[in-house]
Coordinates of C-alpha atoms in Angstrom, one line a residue:
Chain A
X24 CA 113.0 127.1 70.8
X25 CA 111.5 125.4 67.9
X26 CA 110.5 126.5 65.0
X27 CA 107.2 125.2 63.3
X28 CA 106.4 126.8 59.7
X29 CA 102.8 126.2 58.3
X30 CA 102.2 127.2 54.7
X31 CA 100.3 128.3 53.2
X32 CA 98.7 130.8 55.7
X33 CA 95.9 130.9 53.2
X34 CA 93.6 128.8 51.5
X35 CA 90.4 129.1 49.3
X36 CA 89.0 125.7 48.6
X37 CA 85.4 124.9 46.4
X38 CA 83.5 122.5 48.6
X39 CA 83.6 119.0 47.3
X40 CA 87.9 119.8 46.9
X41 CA 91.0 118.3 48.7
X42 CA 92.8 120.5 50.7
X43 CA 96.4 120.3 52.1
X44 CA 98.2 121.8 54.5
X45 CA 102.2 121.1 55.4
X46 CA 103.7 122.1 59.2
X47 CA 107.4 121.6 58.8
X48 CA 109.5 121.8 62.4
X49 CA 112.7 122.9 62.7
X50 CA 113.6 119.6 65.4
X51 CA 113.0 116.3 65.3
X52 CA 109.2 115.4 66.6
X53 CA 110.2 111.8 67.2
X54 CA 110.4 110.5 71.0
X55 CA 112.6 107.9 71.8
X56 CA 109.4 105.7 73.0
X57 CA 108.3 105.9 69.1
X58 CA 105.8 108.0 69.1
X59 CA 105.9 111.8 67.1
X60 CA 104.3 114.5 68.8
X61 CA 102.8 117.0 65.9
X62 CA 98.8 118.0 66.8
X63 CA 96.7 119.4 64.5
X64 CA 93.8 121.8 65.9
X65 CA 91.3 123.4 64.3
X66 CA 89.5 126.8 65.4
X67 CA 86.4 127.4 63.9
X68 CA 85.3 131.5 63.7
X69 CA 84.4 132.3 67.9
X70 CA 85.2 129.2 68.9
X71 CA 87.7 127.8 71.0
X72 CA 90.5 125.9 69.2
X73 CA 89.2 121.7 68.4
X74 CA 91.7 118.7 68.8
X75 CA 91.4 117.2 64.9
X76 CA 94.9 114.4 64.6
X77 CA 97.2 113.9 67.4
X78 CA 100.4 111.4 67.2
X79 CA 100.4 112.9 63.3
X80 CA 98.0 110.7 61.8
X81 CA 95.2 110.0 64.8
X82 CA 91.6 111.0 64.2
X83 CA 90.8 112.5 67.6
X84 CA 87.2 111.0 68.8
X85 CA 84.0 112.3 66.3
X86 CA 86.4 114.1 64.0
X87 CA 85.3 112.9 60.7
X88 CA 87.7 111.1 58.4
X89 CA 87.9 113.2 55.6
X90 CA 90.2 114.7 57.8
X91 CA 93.9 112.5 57.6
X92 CA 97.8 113.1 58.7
X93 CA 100.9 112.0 57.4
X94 CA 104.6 112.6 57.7
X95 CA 107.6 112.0 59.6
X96 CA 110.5 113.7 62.0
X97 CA 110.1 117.1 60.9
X98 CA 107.8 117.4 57.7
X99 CA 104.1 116.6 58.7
X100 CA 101.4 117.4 56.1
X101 CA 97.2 117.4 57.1
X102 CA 94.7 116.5 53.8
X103 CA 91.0 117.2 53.5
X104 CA 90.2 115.3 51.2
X105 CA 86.8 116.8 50.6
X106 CA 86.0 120.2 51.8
X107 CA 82.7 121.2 53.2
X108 CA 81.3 124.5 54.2
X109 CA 81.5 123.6 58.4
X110 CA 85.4 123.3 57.6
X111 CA 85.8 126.3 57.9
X112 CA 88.7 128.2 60.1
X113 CA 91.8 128.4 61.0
X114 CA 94.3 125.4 61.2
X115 CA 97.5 124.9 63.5
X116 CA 99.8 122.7 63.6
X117 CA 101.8 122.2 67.3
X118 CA 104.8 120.1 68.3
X119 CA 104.2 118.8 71.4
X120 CA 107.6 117.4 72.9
X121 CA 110.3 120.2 72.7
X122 CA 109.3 122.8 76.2
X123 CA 107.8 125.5 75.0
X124 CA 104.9 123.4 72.9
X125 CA 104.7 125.6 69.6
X126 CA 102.2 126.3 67.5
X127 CA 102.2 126.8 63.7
X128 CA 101.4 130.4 62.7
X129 CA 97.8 129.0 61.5
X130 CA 96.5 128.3 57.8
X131 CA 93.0 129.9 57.0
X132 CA 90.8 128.1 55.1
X133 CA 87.8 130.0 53.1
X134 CA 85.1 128.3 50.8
X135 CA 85.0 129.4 47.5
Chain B
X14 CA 81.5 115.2 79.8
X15 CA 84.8 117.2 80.0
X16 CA 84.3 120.4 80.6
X17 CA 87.0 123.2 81.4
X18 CA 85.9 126.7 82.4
X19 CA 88.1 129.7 82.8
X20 CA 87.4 133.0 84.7
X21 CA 88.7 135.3 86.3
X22 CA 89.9 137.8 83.1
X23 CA 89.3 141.7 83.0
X24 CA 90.9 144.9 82.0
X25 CA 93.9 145.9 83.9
X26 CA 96.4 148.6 84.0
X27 CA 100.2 147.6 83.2
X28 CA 101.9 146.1 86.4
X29 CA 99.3 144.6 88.3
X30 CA 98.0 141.1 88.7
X31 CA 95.5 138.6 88.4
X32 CA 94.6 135.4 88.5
X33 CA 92.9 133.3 86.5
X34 CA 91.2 129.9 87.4
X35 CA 90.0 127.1 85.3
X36 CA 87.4 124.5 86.9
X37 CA 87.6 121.2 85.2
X38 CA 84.7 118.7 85.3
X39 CA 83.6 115.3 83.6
X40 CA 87.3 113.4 84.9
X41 CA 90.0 112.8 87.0
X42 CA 91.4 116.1 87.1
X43 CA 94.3 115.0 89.1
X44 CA 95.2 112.3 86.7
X45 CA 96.0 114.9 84.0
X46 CA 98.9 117.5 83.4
X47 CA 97.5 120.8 82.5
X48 CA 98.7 123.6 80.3
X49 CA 97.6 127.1 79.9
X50 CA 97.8 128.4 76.6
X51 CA 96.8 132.5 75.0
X52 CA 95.6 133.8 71.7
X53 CA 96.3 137.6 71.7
X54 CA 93.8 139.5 69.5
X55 CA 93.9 138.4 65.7
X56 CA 96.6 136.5 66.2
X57 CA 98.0 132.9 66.8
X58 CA 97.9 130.4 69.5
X59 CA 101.1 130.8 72.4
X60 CA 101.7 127.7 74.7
X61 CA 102.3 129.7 78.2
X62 CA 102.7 127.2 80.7
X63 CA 102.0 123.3 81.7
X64 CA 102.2 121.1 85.5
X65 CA 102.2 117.3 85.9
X66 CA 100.0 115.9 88.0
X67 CA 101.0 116.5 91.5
X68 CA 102.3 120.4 90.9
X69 CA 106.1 119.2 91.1
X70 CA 106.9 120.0 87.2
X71 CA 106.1 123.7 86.0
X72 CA 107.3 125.1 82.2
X73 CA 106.8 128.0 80.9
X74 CA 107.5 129.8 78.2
X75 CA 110.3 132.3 78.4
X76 CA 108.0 135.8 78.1
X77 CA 106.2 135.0 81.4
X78 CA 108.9 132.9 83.2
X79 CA 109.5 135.3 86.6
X80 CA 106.1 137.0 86.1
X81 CA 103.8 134.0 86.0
X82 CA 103.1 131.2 88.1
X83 CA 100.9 127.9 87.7
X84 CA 99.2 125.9 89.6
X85 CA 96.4 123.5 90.9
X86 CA 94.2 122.5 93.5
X87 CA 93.3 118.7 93.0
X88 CA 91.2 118.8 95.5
X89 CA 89.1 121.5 94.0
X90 CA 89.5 120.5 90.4
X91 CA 90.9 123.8 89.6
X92 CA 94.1 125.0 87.6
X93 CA 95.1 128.7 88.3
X94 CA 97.6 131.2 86.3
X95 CA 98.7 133.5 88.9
X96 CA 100.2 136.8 86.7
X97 CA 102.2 139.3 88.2
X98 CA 103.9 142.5 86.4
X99 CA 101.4 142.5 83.7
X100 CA 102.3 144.2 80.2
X101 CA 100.5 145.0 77.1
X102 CA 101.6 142.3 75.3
X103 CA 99.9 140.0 77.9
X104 CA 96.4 141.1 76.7
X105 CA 94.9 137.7 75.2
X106 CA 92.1 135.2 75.7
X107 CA 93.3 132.7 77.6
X108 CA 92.8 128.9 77.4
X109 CA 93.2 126.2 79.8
X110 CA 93.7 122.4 78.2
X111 CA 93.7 119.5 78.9
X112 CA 97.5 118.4 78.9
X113 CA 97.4 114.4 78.7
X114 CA 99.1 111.8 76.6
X115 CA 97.2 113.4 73.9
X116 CA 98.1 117.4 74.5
X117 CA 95.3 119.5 74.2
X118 CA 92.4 117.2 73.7
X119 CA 90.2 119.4 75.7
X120 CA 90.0 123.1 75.6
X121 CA 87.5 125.7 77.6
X122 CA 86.3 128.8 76.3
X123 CA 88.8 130.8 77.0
X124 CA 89.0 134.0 79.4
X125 CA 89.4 137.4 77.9
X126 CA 92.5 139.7 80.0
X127 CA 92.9 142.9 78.4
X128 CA 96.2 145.2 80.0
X129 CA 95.5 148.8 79.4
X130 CA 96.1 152.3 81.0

């Protein structure tokens, strides 16, 4: 199977702050249609996980767009660029096109 | 609206089974694959198991393959997760999603099965 890596697993950010988070897979996420399959989700404290950037760098619908995606093959990276306090949760990264989908082991973000 | 709800969770002792069904709403369910996917207690998300459209492609991940089974009824608008031998390391909440060209756009709230003597 393949192996997605998240780091860090932790991360304590002052509101108003960027914050960055890098999902590195152990395959190639690249289809041969062109398209990269790396999700990012985010689940917020009782909630049920939340689509945020699909295709790598994809705002899903009403996901504001502080929120951004980059990367390539296997290195992917999602940005913040200004934290605020409803950010809050739990972050993973999934490759979607190897069977099984994987997910990242999660990165928690806390407000400072 | 989409809407996915689960049901169907409990507490069970090791080796039984139970099925879990998810009722989706606000689309064409039968336009989708769907994937079942578990978060055991303080931990991460697990990808169990997906079906195209029609029910004639099933994956699963390799802890349930033999024990679990997916599947649909279009014409109810309902995904299922039939799971047989059940173990410990089964107890979870699990999700169903919405499994499109975007995976996992659309998530329910998730079904709590607990496996416990």
């Amino acid at each position: 199977d393949v192996v997605v890596t998240q780091t860090p697993l932790s991360l304590s950010v002052t509101p108003g702050q960027p914050a960055s988070i890098s999902c590195k897979s152990s395959q190639s996420l690249l289809h041969s249609g062109g398209k990269t399959f790396l999700y990012w989700y985010l689940q917020k404290p009782g909630q049920s996980p939340q689509l945020l950037i699909y295709e790598v760098s994809s705002r899903f619908s009403g996901v504001p767009d502080r929120f951004s995606g980059s990367g390539s093959g296997t290195d992917f990276t999602l940005k913040i660029s200004r934290v605020e306090a409803e950010d809050v949760g739990i972050y993973y990264c999934m490759q979607g096109i190897h069977l099984p989908y994987i997910f990242g082991q999660g990165t928690k973000l806390e407000i400072k | 609206e989409v809407q996915l709800v689960e049901s169907g969770g409990g507490l069970v002792q090791p080796g039984v089974s139970l099925r879990l069904s998810c009722v989706a709403s606000g689309f064409t369910f039968s336009n989708y694959w769907m994937s079942w996917v578990r978060q055991s207690p303080g931990k991460g998300l697990e990808w169990v198991a997906n079906m195209n459209q029609d029910g004639s492609e099933k994956y699963y991940v390799g802890s349930v393959k033999g024990r679990f089974t997916i599947s649909r009824d279009n014409a109810k608008n309902s995904l299922y997760l039939q799971m047989n031998s059940l173990r410990a390391e089964d107890t979870a909440v699990y999700y169903c999603a919405r499994d499109g060209i975007i995976r996992g756009d659309y998530w329910g709230q998730g079904t709590l099965v607990t496996v416990s003597s």
